[in-house]
PDB file of C-alpha atoms in Angstrom:
ATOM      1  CA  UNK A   1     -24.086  -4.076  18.383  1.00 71.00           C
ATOM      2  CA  UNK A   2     -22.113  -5.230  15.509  1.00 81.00           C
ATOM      3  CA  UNK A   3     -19.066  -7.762  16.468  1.00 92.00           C
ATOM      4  CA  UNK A   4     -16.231  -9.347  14.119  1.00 96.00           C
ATOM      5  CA  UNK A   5     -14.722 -11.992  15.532  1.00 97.00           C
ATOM      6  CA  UNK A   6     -11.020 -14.180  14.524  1.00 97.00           C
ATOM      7  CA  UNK A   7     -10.701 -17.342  16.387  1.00 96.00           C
ATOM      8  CA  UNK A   8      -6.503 -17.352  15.447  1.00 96.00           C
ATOM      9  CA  UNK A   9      -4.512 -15.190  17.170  1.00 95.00           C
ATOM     10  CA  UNK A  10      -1.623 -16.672  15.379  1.00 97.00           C
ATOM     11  CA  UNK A  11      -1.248 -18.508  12.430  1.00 97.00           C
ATOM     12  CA  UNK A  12       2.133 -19.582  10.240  1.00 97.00           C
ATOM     13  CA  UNK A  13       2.503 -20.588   6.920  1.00 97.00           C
ATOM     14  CA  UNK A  14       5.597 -21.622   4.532  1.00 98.00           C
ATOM     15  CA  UNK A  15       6.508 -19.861   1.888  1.00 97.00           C
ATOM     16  CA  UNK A  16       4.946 -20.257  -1.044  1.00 97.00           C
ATOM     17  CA  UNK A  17       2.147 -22.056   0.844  1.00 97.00           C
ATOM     18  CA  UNK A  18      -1.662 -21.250   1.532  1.00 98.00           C
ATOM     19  CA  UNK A  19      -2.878 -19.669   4.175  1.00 98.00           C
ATOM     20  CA  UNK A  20      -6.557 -18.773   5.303  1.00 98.00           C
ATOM     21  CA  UNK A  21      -7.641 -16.559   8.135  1.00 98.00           C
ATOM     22  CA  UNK A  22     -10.977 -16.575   9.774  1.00 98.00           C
ATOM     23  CA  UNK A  23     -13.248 -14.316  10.608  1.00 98.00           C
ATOM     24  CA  UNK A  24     -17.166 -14.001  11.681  1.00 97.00           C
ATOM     25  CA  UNK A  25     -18.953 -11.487  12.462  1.00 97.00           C
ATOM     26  CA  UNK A  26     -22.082 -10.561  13.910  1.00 95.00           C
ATOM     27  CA  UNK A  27     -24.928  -8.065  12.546  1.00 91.00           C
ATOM     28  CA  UNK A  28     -29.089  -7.682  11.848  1.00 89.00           C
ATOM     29  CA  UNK A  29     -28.002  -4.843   8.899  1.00 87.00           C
ATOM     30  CA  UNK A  30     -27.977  -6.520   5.518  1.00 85.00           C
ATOM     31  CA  UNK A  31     -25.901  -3.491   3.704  1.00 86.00           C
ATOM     32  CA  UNK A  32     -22.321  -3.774   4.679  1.00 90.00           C
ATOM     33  CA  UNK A  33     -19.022  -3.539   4.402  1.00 91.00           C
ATOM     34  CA  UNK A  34     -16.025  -6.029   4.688  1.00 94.00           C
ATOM     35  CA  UNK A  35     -12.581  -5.544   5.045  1.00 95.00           C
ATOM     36  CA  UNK A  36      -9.450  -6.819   5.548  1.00 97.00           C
ATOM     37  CA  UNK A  37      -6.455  -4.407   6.752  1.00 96.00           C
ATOM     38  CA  UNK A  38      -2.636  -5.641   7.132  1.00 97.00           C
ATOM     39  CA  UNK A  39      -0.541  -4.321   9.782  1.00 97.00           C
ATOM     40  CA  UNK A  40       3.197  -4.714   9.223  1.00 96.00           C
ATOM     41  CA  UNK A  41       5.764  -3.399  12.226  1.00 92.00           C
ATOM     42  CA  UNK A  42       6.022  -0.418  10.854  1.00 92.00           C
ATOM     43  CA  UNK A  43       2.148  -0.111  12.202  1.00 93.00           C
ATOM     44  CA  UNK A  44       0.934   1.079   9.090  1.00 93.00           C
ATOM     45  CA  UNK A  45      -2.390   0.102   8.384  1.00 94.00           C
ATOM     46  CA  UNK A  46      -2.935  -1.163   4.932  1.00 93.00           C
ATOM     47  CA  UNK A  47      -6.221  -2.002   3.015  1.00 92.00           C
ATOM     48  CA  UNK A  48      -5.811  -5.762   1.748  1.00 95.00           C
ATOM     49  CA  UNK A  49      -9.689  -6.048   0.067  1.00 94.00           C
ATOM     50  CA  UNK A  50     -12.744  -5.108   1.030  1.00 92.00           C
ATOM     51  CA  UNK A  51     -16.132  -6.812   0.164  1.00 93.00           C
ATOM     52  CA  UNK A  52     -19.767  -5.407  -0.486  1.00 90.00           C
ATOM     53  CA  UNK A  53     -22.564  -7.449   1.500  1.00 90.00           C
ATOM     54  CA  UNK A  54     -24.681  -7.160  -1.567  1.00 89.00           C
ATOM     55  CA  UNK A  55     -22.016  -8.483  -4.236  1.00 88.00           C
ATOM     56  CA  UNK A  56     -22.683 -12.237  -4.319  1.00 84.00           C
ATOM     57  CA  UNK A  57     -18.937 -12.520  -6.035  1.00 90.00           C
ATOM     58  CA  UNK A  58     -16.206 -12.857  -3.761  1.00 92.00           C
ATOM     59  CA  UNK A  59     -13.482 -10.227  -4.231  1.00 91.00           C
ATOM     60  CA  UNK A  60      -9.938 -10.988  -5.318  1.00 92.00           C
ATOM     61  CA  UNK A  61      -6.946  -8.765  -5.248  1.00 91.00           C
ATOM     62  CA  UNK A  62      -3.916 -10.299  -6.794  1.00 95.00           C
ATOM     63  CA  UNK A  63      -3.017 -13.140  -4.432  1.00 96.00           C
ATOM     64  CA  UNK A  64      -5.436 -12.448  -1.808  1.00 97.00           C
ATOM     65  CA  UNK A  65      -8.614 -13.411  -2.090  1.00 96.00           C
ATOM     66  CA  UNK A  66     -12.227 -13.872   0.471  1.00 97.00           C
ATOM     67  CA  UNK A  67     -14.431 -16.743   0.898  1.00 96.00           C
ATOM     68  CA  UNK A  68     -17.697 -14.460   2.019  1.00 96.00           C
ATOM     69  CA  UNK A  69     -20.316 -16.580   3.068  1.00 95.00           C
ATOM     70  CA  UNK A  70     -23.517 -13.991   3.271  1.00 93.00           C
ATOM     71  CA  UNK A  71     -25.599 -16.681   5.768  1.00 93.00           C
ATOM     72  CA  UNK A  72     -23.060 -18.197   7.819  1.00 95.00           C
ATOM     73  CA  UNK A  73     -21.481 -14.433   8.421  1.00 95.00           C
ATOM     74  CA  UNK A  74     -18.363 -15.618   7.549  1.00 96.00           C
ATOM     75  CA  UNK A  75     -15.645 -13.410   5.882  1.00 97.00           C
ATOM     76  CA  UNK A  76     -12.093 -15.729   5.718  1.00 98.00           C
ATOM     77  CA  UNK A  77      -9.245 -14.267   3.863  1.00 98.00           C
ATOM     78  CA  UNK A  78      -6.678 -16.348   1.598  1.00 98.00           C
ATOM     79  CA  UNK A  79      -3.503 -15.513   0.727  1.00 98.00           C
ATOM     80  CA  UNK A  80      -1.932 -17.976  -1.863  1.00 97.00           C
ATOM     81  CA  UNK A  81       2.129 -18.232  -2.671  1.00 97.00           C
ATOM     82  CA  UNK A  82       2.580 -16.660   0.307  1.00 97.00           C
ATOM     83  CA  UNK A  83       5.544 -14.351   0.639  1.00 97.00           C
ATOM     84  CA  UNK A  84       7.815 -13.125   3.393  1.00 97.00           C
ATOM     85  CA  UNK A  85       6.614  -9.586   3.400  1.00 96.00           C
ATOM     86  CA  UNK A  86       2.975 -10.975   4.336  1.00 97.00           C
ATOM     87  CA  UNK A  87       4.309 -11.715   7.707  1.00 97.00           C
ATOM     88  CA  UNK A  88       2.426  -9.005   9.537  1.00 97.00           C
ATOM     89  CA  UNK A  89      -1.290  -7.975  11.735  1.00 97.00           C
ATOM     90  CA  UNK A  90      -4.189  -8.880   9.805  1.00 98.00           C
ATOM     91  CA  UNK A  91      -7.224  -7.485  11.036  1.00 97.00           C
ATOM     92  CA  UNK A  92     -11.012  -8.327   9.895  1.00 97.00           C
ATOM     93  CA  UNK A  93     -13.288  -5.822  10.109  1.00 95.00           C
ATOM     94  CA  UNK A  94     -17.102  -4.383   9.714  1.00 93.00           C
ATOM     95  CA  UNK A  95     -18.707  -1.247   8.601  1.00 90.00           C
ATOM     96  CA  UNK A  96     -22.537  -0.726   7.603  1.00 83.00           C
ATOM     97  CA  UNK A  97     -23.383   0.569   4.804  1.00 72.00           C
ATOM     98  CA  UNK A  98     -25.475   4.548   4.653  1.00 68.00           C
ATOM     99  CA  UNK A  99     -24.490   7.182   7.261  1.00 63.00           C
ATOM    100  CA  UNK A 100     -22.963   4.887   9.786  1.00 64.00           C
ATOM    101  CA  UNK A 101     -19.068   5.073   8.649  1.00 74.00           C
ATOM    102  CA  UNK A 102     -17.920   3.303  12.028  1.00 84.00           C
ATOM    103  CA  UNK A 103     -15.415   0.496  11.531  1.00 89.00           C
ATOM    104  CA  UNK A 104     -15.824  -2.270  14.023  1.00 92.00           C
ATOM    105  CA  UNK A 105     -12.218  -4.291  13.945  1.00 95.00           C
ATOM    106  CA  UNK A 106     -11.888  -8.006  14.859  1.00 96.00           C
ATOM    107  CA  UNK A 107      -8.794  -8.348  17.386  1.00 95.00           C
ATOM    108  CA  UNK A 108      -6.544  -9.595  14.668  1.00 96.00           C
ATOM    109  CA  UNK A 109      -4.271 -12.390  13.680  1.00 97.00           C
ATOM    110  CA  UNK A 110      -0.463 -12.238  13.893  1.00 97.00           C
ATOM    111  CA  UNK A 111       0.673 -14.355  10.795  1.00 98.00           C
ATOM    112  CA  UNK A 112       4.433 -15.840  10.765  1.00 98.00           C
ATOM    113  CA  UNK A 113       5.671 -17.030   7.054  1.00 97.00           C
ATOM    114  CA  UNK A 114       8.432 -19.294   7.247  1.00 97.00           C
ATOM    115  CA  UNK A 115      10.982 -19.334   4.630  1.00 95.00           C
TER     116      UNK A 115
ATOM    117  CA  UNK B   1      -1.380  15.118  -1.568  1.00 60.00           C
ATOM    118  CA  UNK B   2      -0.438  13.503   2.183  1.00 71.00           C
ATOM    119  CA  UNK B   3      -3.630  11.675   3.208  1.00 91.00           C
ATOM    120  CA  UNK B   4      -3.799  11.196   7.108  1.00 94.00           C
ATOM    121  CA  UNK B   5      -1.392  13.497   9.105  1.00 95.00           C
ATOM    122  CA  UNK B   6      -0.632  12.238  12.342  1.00 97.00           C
ATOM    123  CA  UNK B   7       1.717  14.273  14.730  1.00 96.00           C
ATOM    124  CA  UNK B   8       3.261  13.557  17.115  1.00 96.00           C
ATOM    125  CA  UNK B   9       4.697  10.007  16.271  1.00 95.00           C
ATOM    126  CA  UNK B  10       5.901   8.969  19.655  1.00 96.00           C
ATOM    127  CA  UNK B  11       4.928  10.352  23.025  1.00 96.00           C
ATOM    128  CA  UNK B  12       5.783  10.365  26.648  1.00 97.00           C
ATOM    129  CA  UNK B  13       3.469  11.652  29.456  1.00 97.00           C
ATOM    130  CA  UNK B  14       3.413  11.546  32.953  1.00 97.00           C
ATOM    131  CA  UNK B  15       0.334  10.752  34.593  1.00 98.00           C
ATOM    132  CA  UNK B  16      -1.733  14.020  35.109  1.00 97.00           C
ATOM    133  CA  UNK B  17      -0.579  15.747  32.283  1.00 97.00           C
ATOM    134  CA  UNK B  18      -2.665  17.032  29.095  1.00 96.00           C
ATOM    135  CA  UNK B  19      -1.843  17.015  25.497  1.00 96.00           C
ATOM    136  CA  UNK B  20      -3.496  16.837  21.814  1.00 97.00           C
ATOM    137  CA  UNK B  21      -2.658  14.183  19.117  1.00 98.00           C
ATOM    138  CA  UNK B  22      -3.111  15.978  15.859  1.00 97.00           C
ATOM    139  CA  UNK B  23      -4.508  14.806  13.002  1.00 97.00           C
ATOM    140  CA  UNK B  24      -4.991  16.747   9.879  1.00 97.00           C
ATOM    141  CA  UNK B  25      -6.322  14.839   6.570  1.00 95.00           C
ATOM    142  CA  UNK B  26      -6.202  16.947   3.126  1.00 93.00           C
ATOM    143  CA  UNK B  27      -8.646  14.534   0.744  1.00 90.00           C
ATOM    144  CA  UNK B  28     -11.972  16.974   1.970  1.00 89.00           C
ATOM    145  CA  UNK B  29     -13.105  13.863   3.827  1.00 89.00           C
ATOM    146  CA  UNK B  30     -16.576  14.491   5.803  1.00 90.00           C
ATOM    147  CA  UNK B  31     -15.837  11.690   8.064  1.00 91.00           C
ATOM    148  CA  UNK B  32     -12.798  11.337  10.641  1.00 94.00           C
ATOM    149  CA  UNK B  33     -12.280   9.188  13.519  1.00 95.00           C
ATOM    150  CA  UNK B  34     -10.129   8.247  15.884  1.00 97.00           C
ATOM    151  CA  UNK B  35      -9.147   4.706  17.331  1.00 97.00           C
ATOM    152  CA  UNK B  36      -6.501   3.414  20.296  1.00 97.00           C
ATOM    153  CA  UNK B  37      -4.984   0.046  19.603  1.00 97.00           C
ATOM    154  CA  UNK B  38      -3.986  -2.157  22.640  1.00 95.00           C
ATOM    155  CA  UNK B  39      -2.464  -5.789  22.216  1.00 89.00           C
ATOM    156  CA  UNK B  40      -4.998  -8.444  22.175  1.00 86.00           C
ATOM    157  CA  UNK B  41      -7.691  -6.346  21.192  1.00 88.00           C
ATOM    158  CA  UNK B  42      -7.458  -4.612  17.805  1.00 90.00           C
ATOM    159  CA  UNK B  43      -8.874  -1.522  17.031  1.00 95.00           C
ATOM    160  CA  UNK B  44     -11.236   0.299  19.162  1.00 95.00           C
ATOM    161  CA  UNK B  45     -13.250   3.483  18.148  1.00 94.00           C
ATOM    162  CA  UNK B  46     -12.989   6.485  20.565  1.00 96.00           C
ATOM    163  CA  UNK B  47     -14.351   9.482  19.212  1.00 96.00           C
ATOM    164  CA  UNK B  48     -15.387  10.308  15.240  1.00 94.00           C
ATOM    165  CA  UNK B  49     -16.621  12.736  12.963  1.00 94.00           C
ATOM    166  CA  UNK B  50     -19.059  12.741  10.199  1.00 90.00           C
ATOM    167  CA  UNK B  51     -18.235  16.602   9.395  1.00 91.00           C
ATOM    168  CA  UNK B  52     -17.534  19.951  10.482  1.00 93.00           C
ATOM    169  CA  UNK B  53     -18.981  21.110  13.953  1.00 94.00           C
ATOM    170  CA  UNK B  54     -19.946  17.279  14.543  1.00 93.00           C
ATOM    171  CA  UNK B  55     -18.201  14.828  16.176  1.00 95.00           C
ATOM    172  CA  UNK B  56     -19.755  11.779  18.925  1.00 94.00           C
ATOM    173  CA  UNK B  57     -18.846   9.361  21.034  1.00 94.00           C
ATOM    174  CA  UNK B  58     -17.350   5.546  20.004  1.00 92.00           C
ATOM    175  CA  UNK B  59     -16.834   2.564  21.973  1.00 92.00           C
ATOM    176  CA  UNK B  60     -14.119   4.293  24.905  1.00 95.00           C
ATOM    177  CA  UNK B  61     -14.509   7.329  24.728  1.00 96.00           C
ATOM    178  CA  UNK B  62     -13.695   8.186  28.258  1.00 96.00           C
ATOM    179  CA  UNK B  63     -10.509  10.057  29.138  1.00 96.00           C
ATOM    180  CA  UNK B  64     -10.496  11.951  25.634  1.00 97.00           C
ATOM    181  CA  UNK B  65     -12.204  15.153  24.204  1.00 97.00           C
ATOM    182  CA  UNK B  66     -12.500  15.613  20.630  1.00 97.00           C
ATOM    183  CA  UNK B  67     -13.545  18.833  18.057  1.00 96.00           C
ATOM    184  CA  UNK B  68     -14.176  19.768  14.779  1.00 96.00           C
ATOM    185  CA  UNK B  69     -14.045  23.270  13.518  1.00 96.00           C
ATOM    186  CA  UNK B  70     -12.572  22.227  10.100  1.00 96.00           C
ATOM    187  CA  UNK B  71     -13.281  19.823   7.543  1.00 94.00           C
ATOM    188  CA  UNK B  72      -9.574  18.977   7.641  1.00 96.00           C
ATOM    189  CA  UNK B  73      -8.087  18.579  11.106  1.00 97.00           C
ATOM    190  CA  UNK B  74      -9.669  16.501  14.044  1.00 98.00           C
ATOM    191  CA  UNK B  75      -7.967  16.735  17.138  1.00 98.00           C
ATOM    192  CA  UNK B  76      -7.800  14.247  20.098  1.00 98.00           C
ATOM    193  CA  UNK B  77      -7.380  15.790  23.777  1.00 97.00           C
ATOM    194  CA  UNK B  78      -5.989  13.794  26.743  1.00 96.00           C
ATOM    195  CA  UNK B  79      -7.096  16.338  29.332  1.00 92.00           C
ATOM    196  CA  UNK B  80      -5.460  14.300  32.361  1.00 96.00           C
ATOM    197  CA  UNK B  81      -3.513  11.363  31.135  1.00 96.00           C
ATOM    198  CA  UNK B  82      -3.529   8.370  33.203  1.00 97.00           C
ATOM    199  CA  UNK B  83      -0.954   5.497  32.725  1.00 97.00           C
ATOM    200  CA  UNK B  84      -4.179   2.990  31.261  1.00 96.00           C
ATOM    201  CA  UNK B  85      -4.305   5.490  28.054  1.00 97.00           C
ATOM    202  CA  UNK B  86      -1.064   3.932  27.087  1.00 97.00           C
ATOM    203  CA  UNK B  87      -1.405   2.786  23.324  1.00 97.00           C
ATOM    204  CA  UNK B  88      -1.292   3.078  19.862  1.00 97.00           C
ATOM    205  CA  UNK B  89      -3.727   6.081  18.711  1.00 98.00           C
ATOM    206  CA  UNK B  90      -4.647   5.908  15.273  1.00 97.00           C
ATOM    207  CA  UNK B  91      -6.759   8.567  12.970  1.00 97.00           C
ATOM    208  CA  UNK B  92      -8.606   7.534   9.710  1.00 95.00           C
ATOM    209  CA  UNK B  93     -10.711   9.311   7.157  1.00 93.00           C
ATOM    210  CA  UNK B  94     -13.121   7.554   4.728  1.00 88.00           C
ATOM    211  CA  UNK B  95     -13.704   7.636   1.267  1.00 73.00           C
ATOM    212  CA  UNK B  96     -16.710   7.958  -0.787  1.00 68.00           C
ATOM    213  CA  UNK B  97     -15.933   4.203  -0.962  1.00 67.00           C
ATOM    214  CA  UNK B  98     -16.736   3.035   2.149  1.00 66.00           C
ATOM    215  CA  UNK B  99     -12.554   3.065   2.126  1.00 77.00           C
ATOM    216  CA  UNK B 100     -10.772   4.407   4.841  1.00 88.00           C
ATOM    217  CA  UNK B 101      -7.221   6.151   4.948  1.00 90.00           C
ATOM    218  CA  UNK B 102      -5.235   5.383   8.271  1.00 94.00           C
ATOM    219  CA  UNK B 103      -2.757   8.014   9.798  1.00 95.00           C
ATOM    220  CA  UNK B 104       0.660   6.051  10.460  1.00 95.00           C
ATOM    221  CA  UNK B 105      -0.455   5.971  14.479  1.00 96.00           C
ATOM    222  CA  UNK B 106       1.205   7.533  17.723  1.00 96.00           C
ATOM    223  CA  UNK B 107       2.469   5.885  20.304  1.00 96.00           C
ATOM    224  CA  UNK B 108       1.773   6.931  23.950  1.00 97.00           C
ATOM    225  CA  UNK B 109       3.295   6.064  26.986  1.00 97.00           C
ATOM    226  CA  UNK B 110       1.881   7.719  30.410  1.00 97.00           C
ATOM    227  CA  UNK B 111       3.782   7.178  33.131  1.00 97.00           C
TER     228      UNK B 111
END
């Protein structure tokens, strides 16, 4: 079975500042999906960026971007100039690629941004 | 166009009781799910979807009955709630994408 795993279950940054949030993740399929989802307290759940297994290029939205690192199964998320309104749940997470639509979610990372 | 329906928002149950989070999606997804969030361990996939008339089992899936007689709503069914189905339920849909559309989530509480 498929497993994501985030070794921070917190993390704070400054504003402004850099921040990068880990995540591994465990699987024997080589088409697959990454993502990254935001959860603010409102509970919403909000697609950051998402990453193809079979796109060596690392995906970039804005001010967040992924180091995806194919062998090591490493997917780590950056967020650069970071702002107050990051300060939310960030979740990691897994899907394969085909019929199999089933999102398998790391257990997330609470990130503070000081201002 | 609304997305993910999710109804009701907020919940209370007493323990024994039965009721049915709704969850209605209007993008003609084939694939819905549904997933209970509980602190300290993300996300975690019940019951899903991949269309009409089909539905299986996810990761906890005990406790909770699901159907699908329509493409656009996939119901959840606490047929006896106990007080350890207290959580965050949330539905999603997926894209053609691989993207999925979350509902906004409803909070249980059995008690």
């Amino acid at each position: 079975a498929q497993t994501v795993t985030q070794s921070q279950p917190e993390m704070s940054v400054q504003e402004a500042e850099t921040v990068t949030l880990s995540c591994t993740y465990d699987t024997s399929e080589s088409d697959y999906y990454l993502f990254w989802y935001k959860q603010p307290p409102s509970r919403q759940m909000i697609l950051v960026i998402r990453q193809e297994a079979y796109k060596q290029q690392n995906a970039t939205e804005n001010r967040f971007s992924v180091n995806f690192q194919k062998a090591a199964k490493s997917f780590s998320l950056k967020i650069s100039d970071s702002q107050l309104g990051d300060a939310a749940m960030y979740f990691c997470a897994y899907s394969t690629g085909g019929s199999n639509y089933k999102l398998t979610f790391g257990k997330g990372t609470l990130l503070t941004v000081n201002p | 166009n609304a997305g993910v329906t999710q109804t009701p928002k907020f919940q209370v149950l007493k323990t024994g009781q039965s009721m049915t989070l709704q969850c209605a999606q209007d993008m003609n997804h084939e694939y819905m799910s549904w997933y209970r969030q509980d602190p300290g361990m993300g996300l975690r996939l019940i019951h899903y979807s991949v269309g009409a008339g089909i539905t299986d089992q996810g990761e906890v899936p005990n406790g909770y009955n699901v159907s699908r007689s329509t493409t656009e709503d996939f119901p959840l069914r606490l047929l006896s709630a106990a007080p350890s189905q207290t959580s965050v339920y949330f539905c999603a849909s997926r894209t053609g994408d691989y993207g999925y559309t979350f509902g906004s989530g409803t909070r249980l509480t059995v008690v």
